[in-house]
PDB file of C-alpha atoms in Angstrom:
ATOM      1  CA  MET A   9    -163.565 -52.575 105.139  1.00  0.00           C
ATOM      2  CA  SER A  10    -163.708 -54.527 108.225  1.00  0.00           C
ATOM      3  CA  ARG A  11    -160.739 -56.615 109.922  1.00  0.00           C
ATOM      4  CA  ALA A  12    -162.737 -59.960 109.102  1.00  0.00           C
ATOM      5  CA  ARG A  13    -163.037 -58.645 105.422  1.00  0.00           C
ATOM      6  CA  HIS A  14    -159.610 -57.765 105.452  1.00  0.00           C
ATOM      7  CA  THR A  15    -158.214 -60.956 106.451  1.00  0.00           C
ATOM      8  CA  ALA A  16    -160.721 -62.732 104.369  1.00  0.00           C
ATOM      9  CA  VAL A  17    -159.411 -61.119 101.343  1.00  0.00           C
ATOM     10  CA  PHE A  18    -155.873 -61.939 101.898  1.00  0.00           C
ATOM     11  CA  ALA A  19    -157.366 -65.613 102.544  1.00  0.00           C
ATOM     12  CA  LEU A  20    -158.546 -65.844  98.987  1.00  0.00           C
ATOM     13  CA  ILE A  21    -155.382 -64.585  97.554  1.00  0.00           C
ATOM     14  CA  THR A  22    -153.498 -66.934  99.547  1.00  0.00           C
ATOM     15  CA  VAL A  23    -155.975 -69.817  98.154  1.00  0.00           C
ATOM     16  CA  ALA A  24    -155.268 -68.673  94.501  1.00  0.00           C
ATOM     17  CA  ALA A  25    -151.592 -68.712  95.028  1.00  0.00           C
ATOM     18  CA  LEU A  26    -151.668 -72.336  96.384  1.00  0.00           C
ATOM     19  CA  ALA A  27    -153.608 -73.327  93.244  1.00  0.00           C
ATOM     20  CA  LEU A  28    -151.146 -71.731  90.683  1.00  0.00           C
ATOM     21  CA  ALA A  29    -148.225 -73.463  92.774  1.00  0.00           C
ATOM     22  CA  GLY A  30    -150.147 -76.916  92.204  1.00  0.00           C
ATOM     23  CA  CYS A  31    -151.366 -77.118  95.727  1.00  0.00           C
ATOM     24  CA  ALA A  32    -154.771 -76.563  94.906  1.00  0.00           C
ATOM     25  CA  ASP A  33    -156.263 -79.582  96.613  1.00  0.00           C
ATOM     26  CA  PRO A  34    -157.740 -77.578  99.460  1.00  0.00           C
ATOM     27  CA  ALA A  35    -159.221 -75.014  97.560  1.00  0.00           C
ATOM     28  CA  GLU A  36    -160.825 -77.396  95.230  1.00  0.00           C
ATOM     29  CA  GLU A  37    -163.356 -78.508  97.726  1.00  0.00           C
ATOM     30  CA  PRO A  38    -165.807 -75.987  99.024  1.00  0.00           C
ATOM     31  CA  GLY A  39    -166.391 -77.325 102.152  1.00  0.00           C
ATOM     32  CA  THR A  40    -162.991 -77.301 103.215  1.00  0.00           C
ATOM     33  CA  ALA A  41    -161.403 -74.550 105.651  1.00  0.00           C
ATOM     34  CA  ALA A  42    -159.466 -73.153 102.512  1.00  0.00           C
ATOM     35  CA  GLY A  43    -162.441 -73.365 100.196  1.00  0.00           C
ATOM     36  CA  LYS A  44    -164.333 -71.478 102.959  1.00  0.00           C
ATOM     37  CA  ALA A  45    -161.804 -68.942 103.289  1.00  0.00           C
ATOM     38  CA  ALA A  46    -162.096 -68.326  99.258  1.00  0.00           C
ATOM     39  CA  ALA A  47    -166.007 -68.035  99.365  1.00  0.00           C
ATOM     40  CA  ASP A  48    -165.691 -66.135 102.263  1.00  0.00           C
ATOM     41  CA  GLY A  49    -163.419 -63.586 100.585  1.00  0.00           C
ATOM     42  CA  ARG A  50    -165.350 -63.140  97.153  1.00  0.00           C
ATOM     43  CA  GLY A  51    -166.630 -59.842  98.339  1.00  0.00           C
ATOM     44  CA  GLY A  52    -167.276 -57.278  95.659  1.00  0.00           C
ATOM     45  CA  THR A  53    -165.401 -58.600  92.538  1.00  0.00           C
ATOM     46  CA  PRO A  54    -167.993 -57.927  89.700  1.00  0.00           C
ATOM     47  CA  ALA A  55    -169.925 -60.841  88.298  1.00  0.00           C
ATOM     48  CA  THR A  56    -171.891 -59.192  85.294  1.00  0.00           C
ATOM     49  CA  ASP A  57    -171.949 -61.140  82.220  1.00  0.00           C
ATOM     50  CA  VAL A  58    -170.263 -59.360  79.282  1.00  0.00           C
ATOM     51  CA  VAL A  59    -169.363 -62.031  77.038  1.00  0.00           C
ATOM     52  CA  SER A  60    -172.547 -64.411  76.499  1.00  0.00           C
ATOM     53  CA  SER A  61    -174.036 -61.697  74.056  1.00  0.00           C
ATOM     54  CA  VAL A  62    -171.039 -61.910  71.646  1.00  0.00           C
ATOM     55  CA  ARG A  63    -171.570 -63.248  68.184  1.00  0.00           C
ATOM     56  CA  GLN A  64    -169.537 -64.640  65.721  1.00  0.00           C
ATOM     57  CA  ASP A  65    -168.056 -62.415  62.928  1.00  0.00           C
ATOM     58  CA  GLU A  66    -167.505 -64.388  59.844  1.00  0.00           C
ATOM     59  CA  ALA A  67    -165.283 -61.810  58.246  1.00  0.00           C
ATOM     60  CA  ALA A  68    -162.912 -62.227  61.366  1.00  0.00           C
ATOM     61  CA  ALA A  69    -163.151 -65.491  61.261  1.00  0.00           C
ATOM     62  CA  LYS A  70    -162.158 -66.040  57.673  1.00  0.00           C
ATOM     63  CA  LEU A  71    -158.844 -64.626  58.810  1.00  0.00           C
ATOM     64  CA  LEU A  72    -158.211 -68.006  60.787  1.00  0.00           C
ATOM     65  CA  PRO A  73    -156.035 -70.715  59.336  1.00  0.00           C
ATOM     66  CA  ALA A  74    -158.401 -73.414  57.917  1.00  0.00           C
ATOM     67  CA  ASP A  75    -157.073 -76.276  60.116  1.00  0.00           C
ATOM     68  CA  VAL A  76    -157.819 -73.938  63.092  1.00  0.00           C
ATOM     69  CA  ARG A  77    -161.584 -73.300  61.632  1.00  0.00           C
ATOM     70  CA  SER A  78    -161.947 -76.845  61.282  1.00  0.00           C
ATOM     71  CA  ALA A  79    -160.649 -77.968  64.730  1.00  0.00           C
ATOM     72  CA  GLY A  80    -162.776 -75.232  66.418  1.00  0.00           C
ATOM     73  CA  ALA A  81    -160.611 -74.792  69.459  1.00  0.00           C
ATOM     74  CA  LEU A  82    -157.196 -73.433  70.791  1.00  0.00           C
ATOM     75  CA  ARG A  83    -154.988 -74.180  73.609  1.00  0.00           C
ATOM     76  CA  VAL A  84    -154.499 -71.249  76.084  1.00  0.00           C
ATOM     77  CA  ALA A  85    -152.252 -70.721  78.947  1.00  0.00           C
ATOM     78  CA  THR A  86    -153.490 -68.267  81.214  1.00  0.00           C
ATOM     79  CA  GLY A  87    -151.371 -66.804  84.090  1.00  0.00           C
ATOM     80  CA  LEU A  88    -153.745 -66.301  87.084  1.00  0.00           C
ATOM     81  CA  GLY A  89    -153.253 -64.120  90.295  1.00  0.00           C
ATOM     82  CA  SER A  90    -155.632 -61.457  91.341  1.00  0.00           C
ATOM     83  CA  PRO A  91    -158.042 -59.024  90.146  1.00  0.00           C
ATOM     84  CA  PRO A  92    -158.570 -57.549  87.876  1.00  0.00           C
ATOM     85  CA  GLY A  93    -156.484 -59.232  85.276  1.00  0.00           C
ATOM     86  CA  GLY A  94    -157.126 -62.883  86.007  1.00  0.00           C
ATOM     87  CA  PHE A  95    -157.735 -65.198  89.251  1.00  0.00           C
ATOM     88  CA  TYR A  96    -159.780 -68.006  90.743  1.00  0.00           C
ATOM     89  CA  GLU A  97    -163.575 -67.648  91.835  1.00  0.00           C
ATOM     90  CA  LYS A  98    -164.561 -68.651  95.195  1.00  0.00           C
ATOM     91  CA  ASP A  99    -164.942 -72.257  93.960  1.00  0.00           C
ATOM     92  CA  GLY A 100    -161.178 -72.734  93.479  1.00  0.00           C
ATOM     93  CA  ARG A 101    -161.904 -73.863  89.783  1.00  0.00           C
ATOM     94  CA  THR A 102    -163.830 -71.311  87.855  1.00  0.00           C
ATOM     95  CA  VAL A 103    -161.523 -68.462  86.393  1.00  0.00           C
ATOM     96  CA  ALA A 104    -162.603 -64.935  86.220  1.00  0.00           C
ATOM     97  CA  GLY A 105    -161.122 -61.393  85.343  1.00  0.00           C
ATOM     98  CA  ALA A 106    -160.730 -58.844  82.435  1.00  0.00           C
ATOM     99  CA  ASP A 107    -158.173 -61.054  80.902  1.00  0.00           C
ATOM    100  CA  ILE A 108    -160.585 -63.912  81.001  1.00  0.00           C
ATOM    101  CA  ASP A 109    -163.312 -61.692  79.574  1.00  0.00           C
ATOM    102  CA  PHE A 110    -161.413 -60.415  76.814  1.00  0.00           C
ATOM    103  CA  SER A 111    -160.072 -63.744  75.332  1.00  0.00           C
ATOM    104  CA  ASP A 112    -163.372 -65.588  75.852  1.00  0.00           C
ATOM    105  CA  ALA A 113    -165.316 -62.455  74.063  1.00  0.00           C
ATOM    106  CA  ALA A 114    -162.822 -62.673  70.805  1.00  0.00           C
ATOM    107  CA  ALA A 115    -162.874 -66.414  70.615  1.00  0.00           C
ATOM    108  CA  LYS A 116    -166.574 -65.980  70.352  1.00  0.00           C
ATOM    109  CA  VAL A 117    -165.936 -63.649  67.597  1.00  0.00           C
ATOM    110  CA  LEU A 118    -163.888 -66.097  65.642  1.00  0.00           C
ATOM    111  CA  GLY A 119    -166.208 -68.966  66.459  1.00  0.00           C
ATOM    112  CA  LEU A 120    -163.689 -70.879  68.765  1.00  0.00           C
ATOM    113  CA  GLU A 121    -163.663 -72.661  71.871  1.00  0.00           C
ATOM    114  CA  LEU A 122    -160.671 -72.087  74.335  1.00  0.00           C
ATOM    115  CA  LYS A 123    -159.236 -75.064  76.064  1.00  0.00           C
ATOM    116  CA  ARG A 124    -157.852 -73.069  78.922  1.00  0.00           C
ATOM    117  CA  GLU A 125    -154.993 -74.228  81.327  1.00  0.00           C
ATOM    118  CA  ALA A 126    -153.443 -72.183  84.338  1.00  0.00           C
ATOM    119  CA  ALA A 127    -149.952 -71.885  84.193  1.00  0.00           C
ATOM    120  CA  SER A 128    -146.955 -69.851  85.752  1.00  0.00           C
ATOM    121  CA  PHE A 129    -146.489 -66.478  84.231  1.00  0.00           C
ATOM    122  CA  GLU A 130    -142.962 -66.805  83.673  1.00  0.00           C
ATOM    123  CA  ALA A 131    -143.446 -70.238  81.883  1.00  0.00           C
ATOM    124  CA  ILE A 132    -146.108 -69.146  79.366  1.00  0.00           C
ATOM    125  CA  LEU A 133    -143.865 -67.616  76.794  1.00  0.00           C
ATOM    126  CA  PRO A 134    -141.396 -70.003  76.630  1.00  0.00           C
ATOM    127  CA  ALA A 135    -144.039 -72.695  76.261  1.00  0.00           C
ATOM    128  CA  LEU A 136    -145.607 -70.746  73.202  1.00  0.00           C
ATOM    129  CA  GLY A 137    -142.229 -71.198  71.381  1.00  0.00           C
ATOM    130  CA  SER A 138    -142.324 -74.717  71.931  1.00  0.00           C
ATOM    131  CA  GLY A 139    -145.722 -75.229  70.549  1.00  0.00           C
ATOM    132  CA  ARG A 140    -147.571 -76.285  73.596  1.00  0.00           C
ATOM    133  CA  TYR A 141    -150.133 -73.595  73.608  1.00  0.00           C
ATOM    134  CA  ASP A 142    -151.425 -71.732  70.848  1.00  0.00           C
ATOM    135  CA  LEU A 143    -152.210 -68.540  72.857  1.00  0.00           C
ATOM    136  CA  GLY A 144    -151.142 -66.867  75.991  1.00  0.00           C
ATOM    137  CA  THR A 145    -152.945 -64.506  78.465  1.00  0.00           C
ATOM    138  CA  GLY A 146    -151.807 -62.989  81.660  1.00  0.00           C
ATOM    139  CA  ASN A 147    -151.303 -59.112  81.243  1.00  0.00           C
ATOM    140  CA  PHE A 148    -148.370 -59.305  79.176  1.00  0.00           C
ATOM    141  CA  GLY A 149    -146.746 -55.975  78.146  1.00  0.00           C
ATOM    142  CA  VAL A 150    -145.351 -55.380  74.715  1.00  0.00           C
ATOM    143  CA  THR A 151    -141.619 -55.112  75.402  1.00  0.00           C
ATOM    144  CA  GLU A 152    -138.684 -55.002  72.773  1.00  0.00           C
ATOM    145  CA  GLU A 153    -137.043 -58.112  74.125  1.00  0.00           C
ATOM    146  CA  ARG A 154    -140.236 -60.222  74.101  1.00  0.00           C
ATOM    147  CA  LEU A 155    -140.898 -59.046  70.396  1.00  0.00           C
ATOM    148  CA  LYS A 156    -137.576 -60.873  69.404  1.00  0.00           C
ATOM    149  CA  THR A 157    -139.321 -64.069  70.071  1.00  0.00           C
ATOM    150  CA  VAL A 158    -143.223 -63.486  70.492  1.00  0.00           C
ATOM    151  CA  ASP A 159    -145.990 -61.686  68.512  1.00  0.00           C
ATOM    152  CA  PHE A 160    -148.913 -59.942  70.315  1.00  0.00           C
ATOM    153  CA  VAL A 161    -152.166 -58.820  69.486  1.00  0.00           C
ATOM    154  CA  THR A 162    -152.939 -55.469  71.924  1.00  0.00           C
ATOM    155  CA  TYR A 163    -156.178 -55.189  73.347  1.00  0.00           C
ATOM    156  CA  ILE A 164    -155.390 -52.557  76.467  1.00  0.00           C
ATOM    157  CA  ASN A 165    -152.852 -50.345  77.857  1.00  0.00           C
ATOM    158  CA  ASP A 166    -151.745 -50.813  81.202  1.00  0.00           C
ATOM    159  CA  GLY A 167    -148.227 -50.753  82.598  1.00  0.00           C
ATOM    160  CA  GLN A 168    -145.973 -50.565  85.744  1.00  0.00           C
ATOM    161  CA  GLY A 169    -146.825 -48.884  89.020  1.00  0.00           C
ATOM    162  CA  PHE A 170    -146.094 -48.960  92.687  1.00  0.00           C
ATOM    163  CA  ALA A 171    -147.982 -49.743  96.220  1.00  0.00           C
ATOM    164  CA  VAL A 172    -147.170 -49.443  99.486  1.00  0.00           C
ATOM    165  CA  ARG A 173    -148.907 -50.304 103.137  1.00  0.00           C
ATOM    166  CA  ASP A 174    -150.617 -47.168 104.532  1.00  0.00           C
ATOM    167  CA  ASP A 175    -147.651 -46.615 107.185  1.00  0.00           C
ATOM    168  CA  SER A 176    -145.183 -46.502 104.670  1.00  0.00           C
ATOM    169  CA  ARG A 177    -143.071 -42.958 104.404  1.00  0.00           C
ATOM    170  CA  LEU A 178    -142.407 -43.486 100.655  1.00  0.00           C
ATOM    171  CA  THR A 179    -144.030 -41.435  98.059  1.00  0.00           C
ATOM    172  CA  LYS A 180    -144.457 -40.807  94.501  1.00  0.00           C
ATOM    173  CA  VAL A 181    -141.579 -43.072  92.650  1.00  0.00           C
ATOM    174  CA  THR A 182    -140.795 -41.190  89.277  1.00  0.00           C
ATOM    175  CA  ASP A 183    -136.897 -42.250  89.567  1.00  0.00           C
ATOM    176  CA  LEU A 184    -135.987 -45.703  90.999  1.00  0.00           C
ATOM    177  CA  ALA A 185    -133.519 -44.070  93.151  1.00  0.00           C
ATOM    178  CA  ARG A 186    -136.231 -43.255  95.561  1.00  0.00           C
ATOM    179  CA  LEU A 187    -136.160 -47.196  96.155  1.00  0.00           C
ATOM    180  CA  CYS A 188    -132.797 -47.151  97.663  1.00  0.00           C
ATOM    181  CA  GLY A 189    -132.327 -48.990 100.932  1.00  0.00           C
ATOM    182  CA  LEU A 190    -135.872 -50.915 100.396  1.00  0.00           C
ATOM    183  CA  THR A 191    -137.047 -54.336  99.676  1.00  0.00           C
ATOM    184  CA  VAL A 192    -138.874 -54.335  96.489  1.00  0.00           C
ATOM    185  CA  GLY A 193    -141.354 -57.165  95.725  1.00  0.00           C
ATOM    186  CA  THR A 194    -142.501 -58.281  92.359  1.00  0.00           C
ATOM    187  CA  THR A 195    -143.340 -61.262  90.422  1.00  0.00           C
ATOM    188  CA  ALA A 196    -140.847 -63.410  88.401  1.00  0.00           C
ATOM    189  CA  GLY A 197    -140.309 -63.394  84.841  1.00  0.00           C
ATOM    190  CA  THR A 198    -142.411 -59.878  84.656  1.00  0.00           C
ATOM    191  CA  THR A 199    -141.263 -56.361  83.112  1.00  0.00           C
ATOM    192  CA  PHE A 200    -141.200 -55.334  86.685  1.00  0.00           C
ATOM    193  CA  GLU A 201    -138.028 -57.659  87.823  1.00  0.00           C
ATOM    194  CA  VAL A 202    -136.228 -56.579  84.387  1.00  0.00           C
ATOM    195  CA  THR A 203    -137.061 -53.052  84.901  1.00  0.00           C
ATOM    196  CA  LEU A 204    -135.716 -53.093  88.644  1.00  0.00           C
ATOM    197  CA  GLU A 205    -132.555 -55.527  87.593  1.00  0.00           C
ATOM    198  CA  GLU A 206    -131.489 -53.201  84.717  1.00  0.00           C
ATOM    199  CA  ASN A 207    -131.442 -50.110  87.129  1.00  0.00           C
ATOM    200  CA  ARG A 208    -129.895 -51.439  90.287  1.00  0.00           C
ATOM    201  CA  ASP A 209    -126.801 -49.067  89.454  1.00  0.00           C
ATOM    202  CA  ARG A 210    -129.018 -46.103  90.288  1.00  0.00           C
ATOM    203  CA  CYS A 211    -128.397 -46.093  93.940  1.00  0.00           C
ATOM    204  CA  ALA A 212    -124.646 -46.387  93.582  1.00  0.00           C
ATOM    205  CA  GLU A 213    -124.962 -43.437  91.493  1.00  0.00           C
ATOM    206  CA  GLU A 214    -126.399 -41.349  94.117  1.00  0.00           C
ATOM    207  CA  GLY A 215    -124.063 -42.610  96.718  1.00  0.00           C
ATOM    208  CA  GLU A 216    -126.999 -44.876  98.431  1.00  0.00           C
ATOM    209  CA  LYS A 217    -127.632 -48.302  99.428  1.00  0.00           C
ATOM    210  CA  PRO A 218    -128.705 -50.329  96.513  1.00  0.00           C
ATOM    211  CA  TYR A 219    -132.683 -51.687  96.627  1.00  0.00           C
ATOM    212  CA  GLU A 220    -133.142 -55.321  97.178  1.00  0.00           C
ATOM    213  CA  VAL A 221    -135.663 -57.123  94.844  1.00  0.00           C
ATOM    214  CA  LYS A 222    -137.448 -60.178  95.920  1.00  0.00           C
ATOM    215  CA  THR A 223    -139.458 -62.049  93.094  1.00  0.00           C
ATOM    216  CA  TYR A 224    -142.557 -64.490  93.789  1.00  0.00           C
ATOM    217  CA  ALA A 225    -144.297 -66.908  91.585  1.00  0.00           C
ATOM    218  CA  ASP A 226    -147.424 -64.933  91.452  1.00  0.00           C
ATOM    219  CA  GLN A 227    -149.120 -61.671  92.574  1.00  0.00           C
ATOM    220  CA  ALA A 228    -151.067 -63.292  95.640  1.00  0.00           C
ATOM    221  CA  ALA A 229    -147.460 -63.946  97.150  1.00  0.00           C
ATOM    222  CA  VAL A 230    -146.389 -60.631  96.239  1.00  0.00           C
ATOM    223  CA  TRP A 231    -149.357 -59.128  98.313  1.00  0.00           C
ATOM    224  CA  LEU A 232    -148.593 -61.580 101.498  1.00  0.00           C
ATOM    225  CA  SER A 233    -145.065 -60.092 101.251  1.00  0.00           C
ATOM    226  CA  LEU A 234    -145.917 -56.586 101.778  1.00  0.00           C
ATOM    227  CA  ARG A 235    -148.707 -57.463 104.451  1.00  0.00           C
ATOM    228  CA  GLN A 236    -146.042 -59.494 106.454  1.00  0.00           C
ATOM    229  CA  GLY A 237    -143.191 -56.795 106.137  1.00  0.00           C
ATOM    230  CA  ARG A 238    -140.981 -58.721 104.040  1.00  0.00           C
ATOM    231  CA  SER A 239    -141.241 -56.211 101.109  1.00  0.00           C
ATOM    232  CA  ASP A 240    -141.458 -52.351 101.799  1.00  0.00           C
ATOM    233  CA  VAL A 241    -143.005 -51.724  98.319  1.00  0.00           C
ATOM    234  CA  VAL A 242    -144.445 -53.436  95.549  1.00  0.00           C
ATOM    235  CA  MET A 243    -144.122 -53.077  91.905  1.00  0.00           C
ATOM    236  CA  SER A 244    -146.894 -54.580  89.710  1.00  0.00           C
ATOM    237  CA  THR A 245    -149.674 -53.472  86.900  1.00  0.00           C
ATOM    238  CA  ILE A 246    -151.101 -50.188  87.214  1.00  0.00           C
ATOM    239  CA  ASN A 247    -154.272 -51.803  87.089  1.00  0.00           C
ATOM    240  CA  GLY A 248    -153.952 -54.313  89.587  1.00  0.00           C
ATOM    241  CA  LEU A 249    -152.534 -52.106  92.015  1.00  0.00           C
ATOM    242  CA  ARG A 250    -155.560 -49.672  91.962  1.00  0.00           C
ATOM    243  CA  TYR A 251    -157.928 -52.514  92.173  1.00  0.00           C
ATOM    244  CA  ALA A 252    -156.136 -53.737  95.102  1.00  0.00           C
ATOM    245  CA  ALA A 253    -155.898 -50.536  96.785  1.00  0.00           C
ATOM    246  CA  GLY A 254    -159.781 -50.230  96.653  1.00  0.00           C
ATOM    247  CA  GLN A 255    -160.387 -53.784  98.124  1.00  0.00           C
ATOM    248  CA  GLN A 256    -157.600 -53.973 100.737  1.00  0.00           C
ATOM    249  CA  GLU A 257    -157.459 -52.261 104.072  1.00  0.00           C
ATOM    250  CA  GLY A 258    -153.867 -50.722 104.488  1.00  0.00           C
ATOM    251  CA  LEU A 259    -152.836 -50.754 100.943  1.00  0.00           C
ATOM    252  CA  ARG A 260    -151.928 -47.399  99.158  1.00  0.00           C
ATOM    253  CA  PHE A 261    -151.337 -46.936  95.473  1.00  0.00           C
ATOM    254  CA  LEU A 262    -148.301 -44.593  94.745  1.00  0.00           C
ATOM    255  CA  ASN A 263    -148.268 -43.597  91.135  1.00  0.00           C
ATOM    256  CA  GLU A 264    -147.953 -44.959  87.365  1.00  0.00           C
ATOM    257  CA  PHE A 265    -143.824 -45.495  86.322  1.00  0.00           C
ATOM    258  CA  LYS A 266    -144.528 -46.622  82.779  1.00  0.00           C
ATOM    259  CA  ARG A 267    -147.256 -47.338  80.363  1.00  0.00           C
ATOM    260  CA  LEU A 268    -146.954 -50.321  78.261  1.00  0.00           C
ATOM    261  CA  ASP A 269    -149.495 -52.158  75.751  1.00  0.00           C
ATOM    262  CA  VAL A 270    -150.574 -55.459  76.828  1.00  0.00           C
ATOM    263  CA  GLY A 271    -151.632 -57.968  74.182  1.00  0.00           C
ATOM    264  CA  PHE A 272    -152.511 -61.762  73.538  1.00  0.00           C
ATOM    265  CA  ALA A 273    -149.071 -63.388  73.286  1.00  0.00           C
ATOM    266  CA  PHE A 274    -148.476 -65.879  70.400  1.00  0.00           C
ATOM    267  CA  LYS A 275    -145.632 -67.733  69.007  1.00  0.00           C
ATOM    268  CA  LYS A 276    -143.408 -65.642  66.602  1.00  0.00           C
ATOM    269  CA  GLY A 277    -144.923 -65.543  63.131  1.00  0.00           C
ATOM    270  CA  SER A 278    -148.228 -67.139  64.442  1.00  0.00           C
ATOM    271  CA  PRO A 279    -150.730 -67.357  61.644  1.00  0.00           C
ATOM    272  CA  LEU A 280    -153.457 -66.506  64.263  1.00  0.00           C
ATOM    273  CA  THR A 281    -152.479 -62.640  64.806  1.00  0.00           C
ATOM    274  CA  PRO A 282    -154.828 -61.111  62.059  1.00  0.00           C
ATOM    275  CA  ALA A 283    -157.857 -62.887  63.089  1.00  0.00           C
ATOM    276  CA  PHE A 284    -157.580 -61.927  66.948  1.00  0.00           C
ATOM    277  CA  GLN A 285    -156.682 -58.300  65.801  1.00  0.00           C
ATOM    278  CA  ALA A 286    -159.773 -58.295  63.939  1.00  0.00           C
ATOM    279  CA  ALA A 287    -161.603 -59.999  66.867  1.00  0.00           C
ATOM    280  CA  VAL A 288    -160.605 -57.090  69.276  1.00  0.00           C
ATOM    281  CA  ASN A 289    -161.734 -54.456  66.913  1.00  0.00           C
ATOM    282  CA  ARG A 290    -164.993 -56.144  66.545  1.00  0.00           C
ATOM    283  CA  LEU A 291    -165.517 -56.040  69.989  1.00  0.00           C
ATOM    284  CA  LYS A 292    -164.704 -52.284  69.929  1.00  0.00           C
ATOM    285  CA  GLU A 293    -167.441 -51.629  67.159  1.00  0.00           C
ATOM    286  CA  ASP A 294    -169.882 -53.437  69.264  1.00  0.00           C
ATOM    287  CA  GLY A 295    -169.521 -52.007  72.615  1.00  0.00           C
ATOM    288  CA  THR A 296    -168.402 -54.907  74.332  1.00  0.00           C
ATOM    289  CA  TYR A 297    -164.771 -54.046  74.510  1.00  0.00           C
ATOM    290  CA  ASP A 298    -166.047 -51.085  76.495  1.00  0.00           C
ATOM    291  CA  ARG A 299    -168.630 -53.279  78.758  1.00  0.00           C
ATOM    292  CA  ILE A 300    -165.522 -55.047  79.727  1.00  0.00           C
ATOM    293  CA  LEU A 301    -163.419 -52.195  80.658  1.00  0.00           C
ATOM    294  CA  LYS A 302    -166.066 -50.855  82.565  1.00  0.00           C
ATOM    295  CA  LYS A 303    -167.178 -54.062  84.576  1.00  0.00           C
ATOM    296  CA  TRP A 304    -163.340 -54.151  85.829  1.00  0.00           C
ATOM    297  CA  GLY A 305    -162.739 -50.323  86.406  1.00  0.00           C
ATOM    298  CA  THR A 306    -160.137 -50.174  83.421  1.00  0.00           C
ATOM    299  CA  THR A 307    -161.691 -47.633  81.468  1.00  0.00           C
ATOM    300  CA  GLU A 308    -158.392 -45.892  81.406  1.00  0.00           C
ATOM    301  CA  SER A 309    -156.822 -48.496  79.984  1.00  0.00           C
ATOM    302  CA  ALA A 310    -158.648 -48.491  76.702  1.00  0.00           C
ATOM    303  CA  ILE A 311    -157.023 -48.492  73.377  1.00  0.00           C
ATOM    304  CA  GLU A 312    -158.181 -46.841  70.001  1.00  0.00           C
ATOM    305  CA  THR A 313    -157.272 -49.684  67.617  1.00  0.00           C
ATOM    306  CA  SER A 314    -155.799 -53.257  68.055  1.00  0.00           C
ATOM    307  CA  ARG A 315    -152.502 -53.866  66.657  1.00  0.00           C
ATOM    308  CA  ILE A 316    -149.863 -56.521  65.955  1.00  0.00           C
ATOM    309  CA  SER A 317    -146.441 -56.453  67.550  1.00  0.00           C
ATOM    310  CA  PRO A 318    -146.453 -52.734  67.868  1.00  0.00           C
ATOM    311  CA  PRO A 319    -143.046 -51.208  69.215  1.00  0.00           C
ATOM    312  CA  GLU A 320    -142.534 -51.074  73.019  1.00  0.00           C
ATOM    313  CA  LEU A 321    -143.914 -47.549  74.436  1.00  0.00           C
ATOM    314  CA  LYS A 322    -141.093 -45.275  75.417  1.00  0.00           C
TER     315      LYS A 322
END
């Protein structure tokens, strides 16, 4: 990747970060400098249409509550950051990514329209409980803590991993004690932040200087912190790190740390979960599921069948 392309990719990421923070005006105008940066940096993100051919399945749709079928629409909160999960297209308005394709395809199976709204990752799950949204997407890992207040319908398996700059001496992180003395960047309100905070004593046990955790509102800001040297290592999704390592010059994927099931998120006790479970399984049957995974290079994240609120993987 050329230096110009490398800079443009980070420009796209920065535009996405500004949009998520509620400062999207520059990116919303394709003719502005920020809009041009986003357009130039769109690069090789896949644009294959894997959703339009999906057809409604009556058996799955009948599992929806009558009022939802009548309304024909659901309010969806979507966490956006960087590929392959969910991100803004070059126009600064259109959203794309594996999470977008999966939720759009499931909605088509159920004959529903998704009224999507971008929201910060840490705000989505509480907003489900308040009734502001019917559904949340954003690569939400299924954990015991989240299962206390949220229900999930699983659609992939992803998890936690690490990445560094190419000049880092850090190698495989199988024990968080390997991070002692370093600054770790990650997104706020995530399983990554929880894991890091819960294991801070690992360094003291080893007689080492503790690692520092820096959290950011979205993945775009995390990448920027790594590039600028404010973070020595980042902890994020396995799929996101692998994708970024293949797109960004100077970035190295280290390893997987822990696998987690990932699902659409719903308010605890939501009557929508059986229908969405049926929709995901229907997508597996008709081949759409595999096509989405192939499009985004995440075939290793395939699950055998969708489940409702399974226990956290250990």
